[in-house]
């Protein structure tokens, strides 16, 4: 079967997002999602975290990690739905949900990152 | 008697129509075997990757707004439901990272000086990279 030309690009984003999310997300979720809320470690003051996020290099890396991770989710979740639930015949709505969601999330990332700078 | 169409490229209608062969696969096929379950859990980790991005975006957004919003975010993160969700998320993220790094030697066959680099070395450097990124990120967040 002929594959649409977008497929290699989507696979590349999936792959890059797999690396980015594996490297960066566990430590961030450990800190902000588990260690700070449970009081194991004191969270940074507003001034410190604001200063850190205003660093253009930090913002750029974080934005890259977020966008790639979203496309990683989109591609993987698409196939989870297709194969896991055996609903490949619903191709169009699934693709709209997954890749559309990643595009909307990327725009939100851009907005949030530009605002914090 | 059946009439043979004089345009042979057109499909011929016959009375005989075989049933399509479409093997039925249950929606729950992945519960049948441990390896299938491991596969579907690995695939599901992407949902927790997406939630991590949403959660961290809420944090960055709050910091971009005002000090009070950041305090609100830290309060939201203390919600028991969110804590449980984030503990589960962390477990799935680690599962994703481990399965991903174990796969790197298969995805990237690196050769050095004409010889293939051993798989353990490739996976090992991926793990080393994971440690370095985690330490640097934690240091940046916590240095105060």
CSV table of C-alpha atoms in Angstrom, one decimal:
chain,number,residue,atom,x,y,z
A,1,UNK,CA,0.0,0.0,0.0
A,2,UNK,CA,1.3,3.5,-0.8
A,3,UNK,CA,1.8,5.6,2.2
A,4,UNK,CA,1.1,9.3,2.2
A,5,UNK,CA,4.3,11.5,2.0
A,6,UNK,CA,3.5,13.0,5.5
A,7,UNK,CA,4.1,9.6,7.2
A,8,UNK,CA,8.0,9.8,7.4
A,9,UNK,CA,7.8,13.3,8.9
A,10,UNK,CA,5.3,12.1,11.5
A,11,UNK,CA,7.4,9.1,12.3
A,12,UNK,CA,10.5,11.4,12.7
A,13,UNK,CA,8.5,13.7,15.1
A,14,UNK,CA,7.4,10.6,17.0
A,15,UNK,CA,10.9,9.4,17.3
A,16,UNK,CA,12.4,12.8,18.3
A,17,UNK,CA,9.6,13.2,20.8
A,18,UNK,CA,10.2,9.8,22.2
A,19,UNK,CA,13.8,10.8,23.0
A,20,UNK,CA,12.9,14.3,24.3
A,21,UNK,CA,10.1,13.1,26.6
A,22,UNK,CA,12.2,10.2,27.9
A,23,UNK,CA,15.2,12.5,28.8
A,24,UNK,CA,13.4,15.5,30.2
A,25,UNK,CA,9.9,14.6,31.5
A,26,UNK,CA,10.6,12.1,34.3
A,27,UNK,CA,12.8,14.6,36.3
A,28,UNK,CA,10.3,17.4,35.8
A,29,UNK,CA,7.3,15.4,36.8
A,30,UNK,CA,9.2,14.0,39.8
A,31,UNK,CA,9.9,17.5,41.0
A,32,UNK,CA,6.7,19.4,40.2
A,33,UNK,CA,4.2,16.5,40.4
A,34,UNK,CA,5.6,14.5,43.3
A,35,UNK,CA,8.5,15.9,45.3
A,36,UNK,CA,7.2,19.5,45.7
A,37,UNK,CA,3.5,18.6,46.5
A,38,UNK,CA,4.5,15.9,49.0
A,39,UNK,CA,6.9,18.3,50.8
A,40,UNK,CA,10.0,16.2,50.1
A,41,UNK,CA,11.8,19.2,48.5
A,42,UNK,CA,10.9,23.0,48.9
A,43,UNK,CA,9.7,24.4,45.5
A,44,UNK,CA,11.7,27.3,44.1
A,45,UNK,CA,10.5,30.9,44.9
A,46,UNK,CA,8.6,32.8,42.3
A,47,UNK,CA,11.5,35.0,41.5
A,48,UNK,CA,13.8,32.1,40.9
A,49,UNK,CA,11.5,30.0,38.7
A,50,UNK,CA,10.5,33.2,36.8
A,51,UNK,CA,14.1,34.0,36.2
A,52,UNK,CA,14.8,30.5,35.0
A,53,UNK,CA,11.9,30.3,32.6
A,54,UNK,CA,12.8,33.8,31.2
A,55,UNK,CA,16.1,32.5,30.1
A,56,UNK,CA,15.7,32.2,26.3
A,57,UNK,CA,17.7,29.0,26.0
A,58,UNK,CA,15.7,27.3,28.8
A,59,UNK,CA,12.4,28.5,27.1
A,60,UNK,CA,13.6,27.3,23.7
A,61,UNK,CA,14.6,23.8,25.0
A,62,UNK,CA,11.4,23.5,27.1
A,63,UNK,CA,9.2,24.5,24.1
A,64,UNK,CA,11.1,22.0,21.9
A,65,UNK,CA,10.5,19.2,24.4
A,66,UNK,CA,6.8,20.1,24.8
A,67,UNK,CA,6.1,20.3,21.1
A,68,UNK,CA,8.0,17.1,20.2
A,69,UNK,CA,6.4,15.2,23.1
A,70,UNK,CA,3.0,16.2,21.9
A,71,UNK,CA,3.7,14.9,18.4
A,72,UNK,CA,5.1,11.7,20.0
A,73,UNK,CA,1.8,11.3,21.9
A,74,UNK,CA,-0.2,12.0,18.7
A,75,UNK,CA,1.5,9.4,16.6
A,76,UNK,CA,1.7,6.7,19.3
A,77,UNK,CA,-1.9,7.2,20.5
A,78,UNK,CA,-3.2,7.1,17.0
A,79,UNK,CA,-1.8,3.6,16.6
A,80,UNK,CA,-3.0,2.7,20.1
A,81,UNK,CA,-6.5,3.5,19.1
A,82,UNK,CA,-6.1,1.9,15.6
A,83,UNK,CA,-4.6,-1.4,16.8
A,84,UNK,CA,-5.4,-1.6,20.5
A,85,UNK,CA,-9.1,-1.0,20.1
A,86,UNK,CA,-9.3,-2.3,16.5
A,87,UNK,CA,-10.9,0.9,15.2
A,88,UNK,CA,-8.7,1.6,12.2
A,89,UNK,CA,-11.8,2.2,10.1
A,90,UNK,CA,-12.4,5.4,12.1
A,91,UNK,CA,-9.1,6.8,10.5
A,92,UNK,CA,-10.1,10.4,9.8
A,93,UNK,CA,-11.6,11.3,13.2
A,94,UNK,CA,-8.7,9.6,15.0
A,95,UNK,CA,-6.1,11.5,13.0
A,96,UNK,CA,-7.9,14.8,13.5
A,97,UNK,CA,-8.1,14.1,17.3
A,98,UNK,CA,-4.4,13.1,17.6
A,99,UNK,CA,-2.5,15.4,15.2
A,100,UNK,CA,-5.0,18.2,15.6
A,101,UNK,CA,-4.6,18.0,19.3
A,102,UNK,CA,-0.8,18.1,18.9
A,103,UNK,CA,-1.1,21.2,16.7
A,104,UNK,CA,-3.4,23.0,19.2
A,105,UNK,CA,-1.0,22.0,22.0
A,106,UNK,CA,2.0,23.3,20.1
A,107,UNK,CA,0.2,26.7,19.6
A,108,UNK,CA,-0.6,26.8,23.3
A,109,UNK,CA,3.1,26.1,24.1
A,110,UNK,CA,4.2,28.9,21.8
A,111,UNK,CA,1.7,31.3,23.4
A,112,UNK,CA,2.7,30.4,27.0
A,113,UNK,CA,6.4,30.5,26.3
A,114,UNK,CA,6.3,33.8,24.5
A,115,UNK,CA,4.3,35.3,27.4
A,116,UNK,CA,6.7,34.1,30.1
A,117,UNK,CA,9.7,35.7,28.3
B,1,UNK,CA,-28.8,-18.4,-20.1
B,2,UNK,CA,-26.4,-15.7,-18.9
B,3,UNK,CA,-25.5,-13.0,-21.4
B,4,UNK,CA,-21.8,-12.3,-21.8
B,5,UNK,CA,-21.2,-8.6,-21.9
B,6,UNK,CA,-19.6,-7.3,-25.1
B,7,UNK,CA,-17.4,-5.0,-23.0
B,8,UNK,CA,-15.0,-7.3,-21.3
B,9,UNK,CA,-13.5,-4.7,-19.0
B,10,UNK,CA,-16.8,-4.3,-17.1
B,11,UNK,CA,-17.4,-6.4,-14.0
B,12,UNK,CA,-19.6,-9.4,-14.6
B,13,UNK,CA,-22.4,-9.8,-12.2
B,14,UNK,CA,-22.9,-13.4,-11.0
B,15,UNK,CA,-25.2,-14.9,-8.5
B,16,UNK,CA,-22.3,-16.3,-6.6
B,17,UNK,CA,-20.9,-13.9,-4.0
B,18,UNK,CA,-18.4,-15.3,-1.5
B,19,UNK,CA,-18.4,-13.9,2.0
B,20,UNK,CA,-15.6,-11.6,2.9
B,21,UNK,CA,-12.8,-13.2,4.9
B,22,UNK,CA,-12.4,-10.8,7.8
B,23,UNK,CA,-11.0,-12.5,10.9
B,24,UNK,CA,-12.7,-11.0,14.0
B,25,UNK,CA,-10.3,-9.7,16.6
B,26,UNK,CA,-11.6,-8.9,20.0
B,27,UNK,CA,-11.3,-5.4,21.4
B,28,UNK,CA,-9.6,-7.0,24.4
B,29,UNK,CA,-7.0,-9.0,22.5
B,30,UNK,CA,-4.1,-7.4,24.4
B,31,UNK,CA,-5.3,-9.0,27.7
B,32,UNK,CA,-4.5,-12.5,26.3
B,33,UNK,CA,-0.7,-12.5,26.9
B,34,UNK,CA,1.8,-10.7,29.1
B,35,UNK,CA,3.8,-9.5,26.2
B,36,UNK,CA,0.6,-8.1,24.5
B,37,UNK,CA,-0.2,-6.3,27.8
B,38,UNK,CA,3.4,-4.9,28.0
B,39,UNK,CA,3.0,-3.6,24.5
B,40,UNK,CA,-0.3,-1.8,25.1
B,41,UNK,CA,1.0,-0.3,28.4
B,42,UNK,CA,4.0,1.0,26.5
B,43,UNK,CA,1.7,2.4,23.9
B,44,UNK,CA,-0.5,4.0,26.6
B,45,UNK,CA,2.5,5.7,28.1
B,46,UNK,CA,2.1,8.4,25.4
B,47,UNK,CA,-1.1,9.5,27.2
B,48,UNK,CA,0.9,10.2,30.3
B,49,UNK,CA,3.6,12.0,28.2
B,50,UNK,CA,0.7,14.3,26.9
B,51,UNK,CA,-0.6,14.9,30.5
B,52,UNK,CA,3.0,15.8,31.6
B,53,UNK,CA,3.1,18.5,29.0
B,54,UNK,CA,-0.3,19.8,30.0
B,55,UNK,CA,0.7,19.9,33.7
B,56,UNK,CA,4.0,21.6,33.0
B,57,UNK,CA,2.4,24.1,30.6
B,58,UNK,CA,0.0,25.0,33.5
B,59,UNK,CA,3.1,25.7,35.6
B,60,UNK,CA,4.8,27.8,33.0
B,61,UNK,CA,1.6,29.6,32.3
B,62,UNK,CA,1.1,30.4,36.0
B,63,UNK,CA,4.6,31.7,36.3
B,64,UNK,CA,4.0,33.9,33.2
B,65,UNK,CA,0.9,35.4,34.9
B,66,UNK,CA,1.8,36.4,38.5
B,67,UNK,CA,3.3,35.2,41.8
B,68,UNK,CA,-0.2,34.5,43.1
B,69,UNK,CA,-1.0,32.2,40.1
B,70,UNK,CA,2.2,30.3,40.7
B,71,UNK,CA,1.1,29.8,44.3
B,72,UNK,CA,-2.3,28.6,43.0
B,73,UNK,CA,-0.5,26.1,40.7
B,74,UNK,CA,1.5,24.7,43.7
B,75,UNK,CA,-1.8,24.4,45.5
B,76,UNK,CA,-3.4,22.5,42.6
B,77,UNK,CA,-0.4,20.1,42.5
B,78,UNK,CA,-1.2,19.3,46.1
B,79,UNK,CA,-4.7,18.1,45.3
B,80,UNK,CA,-4.7,14.3,46.3
B,81,UNK,CA,-6.2,13.3,42.9
B,82,UNK,CA,-3.5,15.2,41.0
B,83,UNK,CA,-0.7,13.7,43.2
B,84,UNK,CA,-2.0,10.2,42.5
B,85,UNK,CA,-2.3,11.0,38.8
B,86,UNK,CA,1.3,12.3,38.8
B,87,UNK,CA,2.7,9.3,40.7
B,88,UNK,CA,1.1,7.0,38.0
B,89,UNK,CA,2.4,9.4,35.3
B,90,UNK,CA,5.9,9.2,36.7
B,91,UNK,CA,5.7,5.4,36.6
B,92,UNK,CA,4.6,5.4,33.0
B,93,UNK,CA,7.3,8.0,32.1
B,94,UNK,CA,10.0,5.8,33.6
B,95,UNK,CA,8.6,2.8,31.8
B,96,UNK,CA,8.6,4.8,28.5
B,97,UNK,CA,12.2,6.0,29.1
B,98,UNK,CA,13.5,2.5,29.9
B,99,UNK,CA,11.8,0.8,27.0
B,100,UNK,CA,12.9,3.6,24.7
B,101,UNK,CA,16.5,3.6,25.7
B,102,UNK,CA,16.7,-0.2,25.6
B,103,UNK,CA,15.5,0.1,22.0
B,104,UNK,CA,18.1,2.6,20.9
B,105,UNK,CA,20.8,0.0,19.9
B,106,UNK,CA,18.2,-1.6,17.6
B,107,UNK,CA,17.1,1.7,16.1
B,108,UNK,CA,20.6,3.1,15.7
B,109,UNK,CA,23.2,0.6,14.6
B,110,UNK,CA,26.3,2.7,15.2
B,111,UNK,CA,29.6,1.7,13.6
B,112,UNK,CA,33.0,3.0,14.8
B,113,UNK,CA,36.2,2.3,12.8
B,114,UNK,CA,34.4,-0.2,10.7
B,115,UNK,CA,33.2,-2.3,13.7
B,116,UNK,CA,29.7,-2.2,15.1
B,117,UNK,CA,29.5,-0.5,18.5
B,118,UNK,CA,28.2,-3.0,21.1
B,119,UNK,CA,24.5,-2.7,21.9
B,120,UNK,CA,25.2,-2.3,25.7
B,121,UNK,CA,27.4,0.7,25.0
B,122,UNK,CA,24.7,2.5,22.9
B,123,UNK,CA,22.0,1.8,25.5
B,124,UNK,CA,24.5,2.7,28.3
B,125,UNK,CA,25.2,6.1,26.7
B,126,UNK,CA,21.5,6.7,26.4
B,127,UNK,CA,21.1,6.0,30.1
B,128,UNK,CA,24.1,8.2,30.9
B,129,UNK,CA,22.5,11.0,28.9
B,130,UNK,CA,19.3,10.5,30.9
B,131,UNK,CA,21.2,10.9,34.2
B,132,UNK,CA,23.1,14.0,32.9
B,133,UNK,CA,19.9,15.7,31.7
B,134,UNK,CA,18.0,14.9,34.9
B,135,UNK,CA,20.8,16.2,37.2
B,136,UNK,CA,21.3,19.4,35.2
B,137,UNK,CA,17.5,20.1,35.0
B,138,UNK,CA,17.1,19.4,38.8
B,139,UNK,CA,20.1,21.7,39.5
B,140,UNK,CA,18.7,24.5,37.4
B,141,UNK,CA,15.3,24.3,39.1
B,142,UNK,CA,16.6,23.9,42.7
B,143,UNK,CA,19.7,26.1,42.7
B,144,UNK,CA,17.7,29.0,44.1
